[in-house]
PDB file of C-alpha atoms in Angstrom:
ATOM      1  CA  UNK A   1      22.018 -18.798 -41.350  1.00  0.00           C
ATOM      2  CA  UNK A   2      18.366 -19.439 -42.197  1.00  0.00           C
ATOM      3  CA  UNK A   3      15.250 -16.541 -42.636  1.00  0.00           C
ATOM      4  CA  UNK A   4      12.875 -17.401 -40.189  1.00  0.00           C
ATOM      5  CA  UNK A   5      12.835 -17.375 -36.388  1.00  0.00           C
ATOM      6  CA  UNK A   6      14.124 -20.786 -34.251  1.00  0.00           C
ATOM      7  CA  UNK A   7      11.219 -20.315 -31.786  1.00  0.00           C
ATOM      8  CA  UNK A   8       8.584 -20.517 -33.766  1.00  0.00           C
ATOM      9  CA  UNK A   9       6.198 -17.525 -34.289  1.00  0.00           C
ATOM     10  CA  UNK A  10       2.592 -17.320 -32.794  1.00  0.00           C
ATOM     11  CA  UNK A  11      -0.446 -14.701 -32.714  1.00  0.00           C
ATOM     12  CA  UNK A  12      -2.097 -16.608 -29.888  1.00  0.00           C
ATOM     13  CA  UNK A  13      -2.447 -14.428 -26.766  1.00  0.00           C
ATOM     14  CA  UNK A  14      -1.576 -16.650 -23.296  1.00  0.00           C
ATOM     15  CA  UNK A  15      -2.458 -14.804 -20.323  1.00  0.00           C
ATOM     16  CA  UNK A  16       0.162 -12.249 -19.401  1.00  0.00           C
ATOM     17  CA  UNK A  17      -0.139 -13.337 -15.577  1.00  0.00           C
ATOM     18  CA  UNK A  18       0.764 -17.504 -16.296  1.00  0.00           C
ATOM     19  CA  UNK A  19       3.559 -16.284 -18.605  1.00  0.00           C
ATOM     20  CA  UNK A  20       4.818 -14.259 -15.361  1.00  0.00           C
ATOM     21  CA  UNK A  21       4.691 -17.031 -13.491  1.00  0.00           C
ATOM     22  CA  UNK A  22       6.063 -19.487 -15.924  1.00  0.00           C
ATOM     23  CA  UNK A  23       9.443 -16.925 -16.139  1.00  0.00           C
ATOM     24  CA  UNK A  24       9.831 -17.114 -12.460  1.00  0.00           C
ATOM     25  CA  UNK A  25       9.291 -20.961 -11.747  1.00  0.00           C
ATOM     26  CA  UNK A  26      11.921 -21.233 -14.320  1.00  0.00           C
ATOM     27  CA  UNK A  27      13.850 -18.507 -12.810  1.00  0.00           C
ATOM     28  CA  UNK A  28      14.515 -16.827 -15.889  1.00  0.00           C
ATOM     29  CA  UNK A  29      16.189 -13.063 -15.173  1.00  0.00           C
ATOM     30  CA  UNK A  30      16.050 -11.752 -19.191  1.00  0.00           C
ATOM     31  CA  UNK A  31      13.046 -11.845 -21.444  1.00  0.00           C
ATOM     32  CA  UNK A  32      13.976 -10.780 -24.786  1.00  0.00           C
ATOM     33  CA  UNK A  33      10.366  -9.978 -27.367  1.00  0.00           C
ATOM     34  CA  UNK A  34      10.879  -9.659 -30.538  1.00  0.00           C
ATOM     35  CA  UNK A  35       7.751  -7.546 -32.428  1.00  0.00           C
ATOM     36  CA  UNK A  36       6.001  -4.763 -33.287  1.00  0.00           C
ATOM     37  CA  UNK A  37       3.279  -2.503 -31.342  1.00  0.00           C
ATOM     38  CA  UNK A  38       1.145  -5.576 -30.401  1.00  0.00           C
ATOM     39  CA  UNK A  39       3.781  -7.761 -29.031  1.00  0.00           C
ATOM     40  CA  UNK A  40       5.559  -4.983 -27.125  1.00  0.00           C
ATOM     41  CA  UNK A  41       2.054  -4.391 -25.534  1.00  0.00           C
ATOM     42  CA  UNK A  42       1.806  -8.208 -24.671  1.00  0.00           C
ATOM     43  CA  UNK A  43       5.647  -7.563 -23.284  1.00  0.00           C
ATOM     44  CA  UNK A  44       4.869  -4.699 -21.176  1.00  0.00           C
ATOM     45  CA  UNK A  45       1.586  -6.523 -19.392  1.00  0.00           C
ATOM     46  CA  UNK A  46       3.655  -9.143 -18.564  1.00  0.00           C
ATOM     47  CA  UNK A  47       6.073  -7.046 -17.316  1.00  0.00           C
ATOM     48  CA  UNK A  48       3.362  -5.611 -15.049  1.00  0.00           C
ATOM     49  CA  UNK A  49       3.037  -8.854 -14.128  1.00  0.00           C
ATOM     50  CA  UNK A  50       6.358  -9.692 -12.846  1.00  0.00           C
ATOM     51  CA  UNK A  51       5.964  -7.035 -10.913  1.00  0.00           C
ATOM     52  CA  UNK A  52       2.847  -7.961  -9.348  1.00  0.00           C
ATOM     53  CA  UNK A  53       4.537 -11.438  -8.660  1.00  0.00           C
ATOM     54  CA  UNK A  54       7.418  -9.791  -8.003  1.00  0.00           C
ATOM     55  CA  UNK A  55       9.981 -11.749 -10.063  1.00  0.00           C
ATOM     56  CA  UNK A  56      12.928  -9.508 -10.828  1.00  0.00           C
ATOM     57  CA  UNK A  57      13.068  -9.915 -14.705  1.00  0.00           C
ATOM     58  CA  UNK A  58      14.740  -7.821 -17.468  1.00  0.00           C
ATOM     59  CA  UNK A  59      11.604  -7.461 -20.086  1.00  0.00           C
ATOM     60  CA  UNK A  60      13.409  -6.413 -23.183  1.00  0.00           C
ATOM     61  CA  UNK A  61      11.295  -5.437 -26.329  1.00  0.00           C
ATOM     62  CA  UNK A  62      13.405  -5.099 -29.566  1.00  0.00           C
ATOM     63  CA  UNK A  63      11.548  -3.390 -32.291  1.00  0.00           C
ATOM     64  CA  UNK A  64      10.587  -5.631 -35.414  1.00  0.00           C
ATOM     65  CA  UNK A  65       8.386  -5.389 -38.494  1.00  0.00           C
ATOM     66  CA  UNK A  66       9.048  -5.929 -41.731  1.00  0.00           C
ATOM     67  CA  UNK A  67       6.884  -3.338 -43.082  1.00  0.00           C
ATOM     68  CA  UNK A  68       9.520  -0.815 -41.361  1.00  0.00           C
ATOM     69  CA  UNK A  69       6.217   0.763 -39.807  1.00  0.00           C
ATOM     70  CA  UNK A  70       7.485   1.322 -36.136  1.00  0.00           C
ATOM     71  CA  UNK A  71       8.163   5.095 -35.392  1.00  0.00           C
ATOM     72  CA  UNK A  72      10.532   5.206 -32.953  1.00  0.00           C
ATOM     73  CA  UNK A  73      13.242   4.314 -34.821  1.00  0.00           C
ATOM     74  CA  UNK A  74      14.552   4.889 -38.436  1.00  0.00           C
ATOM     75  CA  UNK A  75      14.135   1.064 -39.837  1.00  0.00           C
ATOM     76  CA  UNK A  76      13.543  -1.914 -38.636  1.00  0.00           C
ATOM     77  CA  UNK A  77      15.595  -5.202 -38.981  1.00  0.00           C
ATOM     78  CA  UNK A  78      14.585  -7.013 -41.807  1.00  0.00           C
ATOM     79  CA  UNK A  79      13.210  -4.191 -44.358  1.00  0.00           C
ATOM     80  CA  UNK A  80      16.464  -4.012 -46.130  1.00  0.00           C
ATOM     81  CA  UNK A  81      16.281  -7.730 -47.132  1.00  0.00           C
ATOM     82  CA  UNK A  82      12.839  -7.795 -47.820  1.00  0.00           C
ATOM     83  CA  UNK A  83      13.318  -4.559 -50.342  1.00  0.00           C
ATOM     84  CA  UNK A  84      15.993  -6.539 -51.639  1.00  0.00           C
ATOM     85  CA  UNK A  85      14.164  -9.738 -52.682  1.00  0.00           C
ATOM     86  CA  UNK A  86      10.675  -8.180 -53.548  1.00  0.00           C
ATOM     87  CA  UNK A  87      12.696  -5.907 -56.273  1.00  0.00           C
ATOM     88  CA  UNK A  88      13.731  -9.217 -57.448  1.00  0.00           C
ATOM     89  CA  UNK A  89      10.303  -9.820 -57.893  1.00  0.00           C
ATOM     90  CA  UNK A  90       9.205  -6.631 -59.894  1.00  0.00           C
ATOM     91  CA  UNK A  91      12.253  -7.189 -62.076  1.00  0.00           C
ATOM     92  CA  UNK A  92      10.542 -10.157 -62.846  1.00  0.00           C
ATOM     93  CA  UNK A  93       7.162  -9.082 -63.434  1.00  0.00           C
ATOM     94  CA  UNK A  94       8.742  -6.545 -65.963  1.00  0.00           C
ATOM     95  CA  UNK A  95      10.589  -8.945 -67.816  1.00  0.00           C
ATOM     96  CA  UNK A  96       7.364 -11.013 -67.998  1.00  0.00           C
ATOM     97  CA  UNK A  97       5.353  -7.917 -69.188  1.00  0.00           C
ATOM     98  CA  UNK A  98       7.854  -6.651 -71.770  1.00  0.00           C
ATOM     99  CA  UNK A  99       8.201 -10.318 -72.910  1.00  0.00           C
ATOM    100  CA  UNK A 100       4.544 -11.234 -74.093  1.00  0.00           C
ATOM    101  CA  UNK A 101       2.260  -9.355 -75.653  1.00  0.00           C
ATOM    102  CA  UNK A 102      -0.555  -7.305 -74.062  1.00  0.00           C
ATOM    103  CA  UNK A 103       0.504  -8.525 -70.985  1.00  0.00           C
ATOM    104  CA  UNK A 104       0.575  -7.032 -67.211  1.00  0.00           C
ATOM    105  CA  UNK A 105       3.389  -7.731 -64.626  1.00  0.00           C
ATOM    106  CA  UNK A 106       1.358  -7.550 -61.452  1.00  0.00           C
ATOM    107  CA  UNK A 107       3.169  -7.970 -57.677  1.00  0.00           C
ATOM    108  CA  UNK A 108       1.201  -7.846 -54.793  1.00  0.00           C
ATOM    109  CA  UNK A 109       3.295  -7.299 -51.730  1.00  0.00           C
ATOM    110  CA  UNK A 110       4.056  -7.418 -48.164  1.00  0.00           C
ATOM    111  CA  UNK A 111       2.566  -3.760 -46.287  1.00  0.00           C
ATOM    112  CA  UNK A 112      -0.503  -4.424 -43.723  1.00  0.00           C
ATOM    113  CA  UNK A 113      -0.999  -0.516 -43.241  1.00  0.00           C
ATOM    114  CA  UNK A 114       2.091   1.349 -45.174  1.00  0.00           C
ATOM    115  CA  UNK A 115       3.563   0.594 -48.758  1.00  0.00           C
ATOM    116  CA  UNK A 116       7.283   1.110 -48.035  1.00  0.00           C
ATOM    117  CA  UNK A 117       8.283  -2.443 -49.418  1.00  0.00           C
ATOM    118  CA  UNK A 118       6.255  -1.502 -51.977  1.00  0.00           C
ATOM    119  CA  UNK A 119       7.412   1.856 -52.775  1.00  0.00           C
ATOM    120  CA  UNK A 120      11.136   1.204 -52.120  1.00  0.00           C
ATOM    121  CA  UNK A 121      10.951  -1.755 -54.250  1.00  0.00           C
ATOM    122  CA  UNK A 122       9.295  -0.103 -56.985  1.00  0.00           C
ATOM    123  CA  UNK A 123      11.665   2.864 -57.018  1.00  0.00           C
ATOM    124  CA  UNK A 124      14.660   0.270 -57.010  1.00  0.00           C
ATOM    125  CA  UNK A 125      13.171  -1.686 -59.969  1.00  0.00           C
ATOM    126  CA  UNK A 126      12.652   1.528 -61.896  1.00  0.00           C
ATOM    127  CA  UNK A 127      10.804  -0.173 -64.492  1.00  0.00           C
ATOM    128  CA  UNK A 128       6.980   0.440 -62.670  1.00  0.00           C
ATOM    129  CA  UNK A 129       4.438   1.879 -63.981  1.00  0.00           C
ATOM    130  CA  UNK A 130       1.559   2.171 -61.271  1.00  0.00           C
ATOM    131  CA  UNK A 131       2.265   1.363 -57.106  1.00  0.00           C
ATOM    132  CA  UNK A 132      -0.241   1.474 -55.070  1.00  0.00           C
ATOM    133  CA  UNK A 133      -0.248   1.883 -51.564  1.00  0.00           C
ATOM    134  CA  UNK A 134      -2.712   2.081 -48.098  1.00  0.00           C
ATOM    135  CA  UNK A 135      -1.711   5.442 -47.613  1.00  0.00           C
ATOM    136  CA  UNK A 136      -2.665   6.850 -51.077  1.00  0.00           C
ATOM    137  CA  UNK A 137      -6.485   8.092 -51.592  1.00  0.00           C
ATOM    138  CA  UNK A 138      -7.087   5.461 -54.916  1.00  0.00           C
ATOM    139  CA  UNK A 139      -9.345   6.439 -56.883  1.00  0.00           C
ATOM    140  CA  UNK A 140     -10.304   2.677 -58.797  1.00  0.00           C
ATOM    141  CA  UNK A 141     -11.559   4.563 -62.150  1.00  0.00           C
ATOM    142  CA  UNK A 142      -8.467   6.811 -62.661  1.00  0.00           C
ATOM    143  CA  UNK A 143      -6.153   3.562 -62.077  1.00  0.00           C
ATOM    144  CA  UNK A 144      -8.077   1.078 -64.542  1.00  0.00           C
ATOM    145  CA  UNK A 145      -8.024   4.511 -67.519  1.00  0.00           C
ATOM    146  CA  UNK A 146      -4.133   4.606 -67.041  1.00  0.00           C
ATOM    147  CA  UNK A 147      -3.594   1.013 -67.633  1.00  0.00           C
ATOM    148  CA  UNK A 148      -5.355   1.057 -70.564  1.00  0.00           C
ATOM    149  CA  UNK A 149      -3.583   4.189 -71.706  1.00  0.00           C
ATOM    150  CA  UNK A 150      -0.101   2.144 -71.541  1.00  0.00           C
ATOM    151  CA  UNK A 151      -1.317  -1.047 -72.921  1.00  0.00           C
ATOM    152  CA  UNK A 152      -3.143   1.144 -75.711  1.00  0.00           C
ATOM    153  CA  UNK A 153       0.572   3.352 -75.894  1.00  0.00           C
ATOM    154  CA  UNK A 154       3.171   0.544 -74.467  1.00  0.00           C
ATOM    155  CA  UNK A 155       1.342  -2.280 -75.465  1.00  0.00           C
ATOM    156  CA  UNK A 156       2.764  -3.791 -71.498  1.00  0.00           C
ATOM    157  CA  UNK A 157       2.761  -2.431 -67.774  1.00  0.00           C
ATOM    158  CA  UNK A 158       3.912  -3.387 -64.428  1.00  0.00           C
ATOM    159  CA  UNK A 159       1.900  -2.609 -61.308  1.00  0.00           C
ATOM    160  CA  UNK A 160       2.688  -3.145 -57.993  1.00  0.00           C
ATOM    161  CA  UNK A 161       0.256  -3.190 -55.128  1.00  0.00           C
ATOM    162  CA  UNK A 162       0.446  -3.285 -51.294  1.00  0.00           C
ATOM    163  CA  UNK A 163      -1.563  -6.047 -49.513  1.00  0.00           C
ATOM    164  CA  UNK A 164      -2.802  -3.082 -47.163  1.00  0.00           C
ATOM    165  CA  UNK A 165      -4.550  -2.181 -50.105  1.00  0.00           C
ATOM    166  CA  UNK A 166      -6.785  -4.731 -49.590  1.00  0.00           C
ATOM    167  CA  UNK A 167      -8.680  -2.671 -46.957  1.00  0.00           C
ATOM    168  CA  UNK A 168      -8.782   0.386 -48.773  1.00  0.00           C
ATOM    169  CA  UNK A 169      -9.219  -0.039 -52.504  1.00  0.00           C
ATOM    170  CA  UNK A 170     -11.759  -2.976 -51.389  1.00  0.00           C
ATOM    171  CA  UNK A 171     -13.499  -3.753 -47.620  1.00  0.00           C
ATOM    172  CA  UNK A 172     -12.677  -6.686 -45.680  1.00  0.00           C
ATOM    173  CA  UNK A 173     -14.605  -8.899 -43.908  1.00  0.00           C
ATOM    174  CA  UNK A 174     -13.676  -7.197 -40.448  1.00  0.00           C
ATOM    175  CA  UNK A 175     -12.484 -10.993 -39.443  1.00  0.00           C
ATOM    176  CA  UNK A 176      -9.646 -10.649 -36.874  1.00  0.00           C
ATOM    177  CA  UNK A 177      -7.007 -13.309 -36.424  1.00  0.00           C
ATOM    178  CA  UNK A 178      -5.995 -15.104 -33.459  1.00  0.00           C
ATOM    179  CA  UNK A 179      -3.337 -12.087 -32.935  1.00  0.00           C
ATOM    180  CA  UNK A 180      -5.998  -9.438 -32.955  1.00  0.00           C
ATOM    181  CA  UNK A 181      -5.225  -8.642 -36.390  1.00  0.00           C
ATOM    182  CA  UNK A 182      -7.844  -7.117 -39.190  1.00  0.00           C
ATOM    183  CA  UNK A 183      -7.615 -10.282 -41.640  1.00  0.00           C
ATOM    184  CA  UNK A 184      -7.552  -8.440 -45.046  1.00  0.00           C
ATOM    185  CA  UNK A 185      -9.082  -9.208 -48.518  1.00  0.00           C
ATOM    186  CA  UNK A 186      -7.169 -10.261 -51.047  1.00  0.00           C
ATOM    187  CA  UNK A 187      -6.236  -7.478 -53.213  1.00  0.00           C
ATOM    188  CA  UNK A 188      -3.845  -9.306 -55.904  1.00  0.00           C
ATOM    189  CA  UNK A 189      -6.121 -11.483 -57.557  1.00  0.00           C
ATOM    190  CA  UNK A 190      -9.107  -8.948 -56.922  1.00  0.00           C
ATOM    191  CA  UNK A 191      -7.190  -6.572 -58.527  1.00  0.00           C
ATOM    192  CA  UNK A 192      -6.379  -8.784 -61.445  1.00  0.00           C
ATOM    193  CA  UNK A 193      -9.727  -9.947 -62.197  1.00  0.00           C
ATOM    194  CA  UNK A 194     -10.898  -6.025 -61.575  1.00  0.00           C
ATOM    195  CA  UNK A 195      -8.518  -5.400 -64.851  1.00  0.00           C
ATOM    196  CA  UNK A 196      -9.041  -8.721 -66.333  1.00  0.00           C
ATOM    197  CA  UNK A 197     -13.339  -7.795 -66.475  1.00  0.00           C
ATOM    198  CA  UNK A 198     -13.056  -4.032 -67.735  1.00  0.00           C
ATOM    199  CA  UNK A 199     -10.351  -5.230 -70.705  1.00  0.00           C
ATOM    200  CA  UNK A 200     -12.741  -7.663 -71.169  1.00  0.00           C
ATOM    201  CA  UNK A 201     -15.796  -5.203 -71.454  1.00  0.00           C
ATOM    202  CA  UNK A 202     -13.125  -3.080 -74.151  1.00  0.00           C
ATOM    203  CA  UNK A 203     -12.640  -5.793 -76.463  1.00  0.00           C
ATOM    204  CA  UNK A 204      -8.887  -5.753 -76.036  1.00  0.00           C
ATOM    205  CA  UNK A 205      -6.747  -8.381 -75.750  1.00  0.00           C
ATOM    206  CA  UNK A 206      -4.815  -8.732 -72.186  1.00  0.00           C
ATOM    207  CA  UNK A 207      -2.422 -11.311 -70.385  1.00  0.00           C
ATOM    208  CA  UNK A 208      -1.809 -10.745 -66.620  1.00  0.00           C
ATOM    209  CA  UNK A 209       1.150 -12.191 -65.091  1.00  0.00           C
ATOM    210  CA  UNK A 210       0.590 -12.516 -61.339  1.00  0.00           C
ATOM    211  CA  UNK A 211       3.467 -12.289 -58.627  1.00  0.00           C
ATOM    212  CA  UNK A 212       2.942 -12.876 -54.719  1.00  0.00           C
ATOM    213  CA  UNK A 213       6.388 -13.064 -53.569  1.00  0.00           C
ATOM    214  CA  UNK A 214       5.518 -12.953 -49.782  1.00  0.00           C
ATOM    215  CA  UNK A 215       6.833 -16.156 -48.297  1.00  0.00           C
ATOM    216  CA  UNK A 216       9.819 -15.817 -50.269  1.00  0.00           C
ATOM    217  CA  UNK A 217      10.555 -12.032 -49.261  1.00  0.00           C
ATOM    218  CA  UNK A 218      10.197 -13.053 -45.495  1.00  0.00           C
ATOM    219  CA  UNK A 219      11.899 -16.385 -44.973  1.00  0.00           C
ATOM    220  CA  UNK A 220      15.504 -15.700 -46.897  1.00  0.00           C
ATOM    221  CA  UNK A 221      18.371 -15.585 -45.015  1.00  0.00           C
ATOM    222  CA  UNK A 222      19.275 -11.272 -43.839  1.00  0.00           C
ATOM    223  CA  UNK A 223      21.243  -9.177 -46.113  1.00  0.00           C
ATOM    224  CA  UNK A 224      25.242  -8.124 -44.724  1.00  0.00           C
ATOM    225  CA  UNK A 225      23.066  -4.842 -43.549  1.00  0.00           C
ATOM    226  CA  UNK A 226      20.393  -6.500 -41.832  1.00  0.00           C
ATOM    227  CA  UNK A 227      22.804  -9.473 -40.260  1.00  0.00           C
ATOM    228  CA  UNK A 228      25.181  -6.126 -38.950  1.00  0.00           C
ATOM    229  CA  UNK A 229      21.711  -4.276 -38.003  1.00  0.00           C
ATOM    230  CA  UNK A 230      20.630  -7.031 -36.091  1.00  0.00           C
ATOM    231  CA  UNK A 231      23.886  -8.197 -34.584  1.00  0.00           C
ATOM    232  CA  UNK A 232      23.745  -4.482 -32.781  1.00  0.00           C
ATOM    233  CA  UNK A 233      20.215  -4.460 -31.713  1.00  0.00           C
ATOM    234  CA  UNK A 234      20.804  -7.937 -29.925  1.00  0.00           C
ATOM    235  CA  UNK A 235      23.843  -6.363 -28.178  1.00  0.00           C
ATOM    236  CA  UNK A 236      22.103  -2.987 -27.427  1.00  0.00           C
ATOM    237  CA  UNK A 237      19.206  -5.424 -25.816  1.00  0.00           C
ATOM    238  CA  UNK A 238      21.603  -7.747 -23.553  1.00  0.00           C
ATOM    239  CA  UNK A 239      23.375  -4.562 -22.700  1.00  0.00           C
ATOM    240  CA  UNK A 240      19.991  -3.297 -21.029  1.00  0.00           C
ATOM    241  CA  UNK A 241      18.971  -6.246 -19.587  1.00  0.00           C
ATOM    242  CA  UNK A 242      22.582  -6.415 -18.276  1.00  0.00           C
ATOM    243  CA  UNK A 243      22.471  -3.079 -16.688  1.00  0.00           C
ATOM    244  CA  UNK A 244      19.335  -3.504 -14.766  1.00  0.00           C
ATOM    245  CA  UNK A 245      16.706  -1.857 -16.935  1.00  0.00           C
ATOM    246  CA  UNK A 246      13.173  -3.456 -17.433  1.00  0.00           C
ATOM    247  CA  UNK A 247      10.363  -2.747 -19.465  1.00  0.00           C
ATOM    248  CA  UNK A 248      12.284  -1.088 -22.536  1.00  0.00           C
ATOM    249  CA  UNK A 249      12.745  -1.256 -26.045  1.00  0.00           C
TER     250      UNK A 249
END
């Protein structure tokens, strides 16, 4: 089996009240939504909708995000892999660092508003050196002194950053996509050019090694945990729908 979903993912927003209707000229009974807070919002209006209409329709929500940021439940489907494949990644990024000189192994990954990709990945790589993360209070000047303490000491480092990081360490634009979503700046290359300008300024010599693993972290195929995870939470959802309940997750 492939990563990826077979319907196609969207952040467009149809009205709640056509999708209601479009579910009962179809006659369709069980509406399965796959997502995390925003698309279990978009499921429950158009639950309120079949109601309005009324359409009898199961409106299932299972919980999904790979950032694992959904707290009603311990983990969601998915993290496990994508821990898996981004520590792939930082493995990398170390041998990269260790293997040229004066050089930085920098990852950037997935984590809109929480680094636990980033954190679980770094503590499974065991070979970082800085991890940042939206939740941490960064202070810029502290960060940029400690990397050139281990250059200066190590003479190589690997960092790992959170993209979430990209509205805290820097500001975005405020630009939201079609989803509703804060679009958010950059912070991988900002952060390497950031490093690249004060070890410029120092006179030293530097070589950063840049990683964005993000496409490849989210479109592998699930790990034996995630496949069995996943495999449960699709028969705990028919099971619902099955026994009459609407407007769950």
């Amino acid at each position: 089996m492939e990563g990826g979903t077979m319907l196609i993912s969207d952040r467009g927003n149809p009205a709640h009240l056509d999708m209601a209707k479009m579910l009962q000229s179809k006659n369709v009974r069980q509406y399965f939504v796959l997502g995390g807070d925003g698309t279990h919002k978009g499921a429950m209006q158009t639950f309120d909708c079949t109601m309005e209409i009324d359409h009898e329709c199961a409106v299932v929500g299972v919980p999904k995000t790979i950032d694992n940021d959904v707290p009603m439940i311990d983990q969601t489907f998915g993290f496990d892999t994508a821990c898996t494949e981004a520590t792939k990644a930082v493995n990398s990024a170390y041998v990269e660092a260790k293997g040229n000189a004066n050089c930085i192994g920098l990852v950037k990954l997935m984590g809109r508003h929480c680094g636990f990709i980033a954190m679980n990945a770094a503590l499974a790589a065991r070979d970082v050196d800085i991890c940042l993360i939206p939740e941490m209070n960064i202070d810029l000047e502290k960060v940029l002194k400690h990397v050139e303490h281990l250059m200066r000491t190590k003479g190589h480092c690997v960092m790992v950053v959170a993209e979430g990081c990209g509205d805290t360490l820097i500001q975005s634009s405020g630009e939201k996509d079609a989803g509703g979503n804060k679009i958010l700046a950059d912070v991988g290359p900002w952060l390497k050019d950031t490093i690249t300008a004060r070890f410029k300024t120092l006179g030293l010599p530097l070589t950063i090694k840049y990683i964005d693993p993000t496409y490849m972290i989210r479109s592998v195929a699930a790990n034996s945990y995630d496949s069995t995870y996943c495999s449960v939470l699709g028969q705990m959802a028919v099971h619902g729908a099955m026994a009459g309940y609407s407007g769950i997750t």
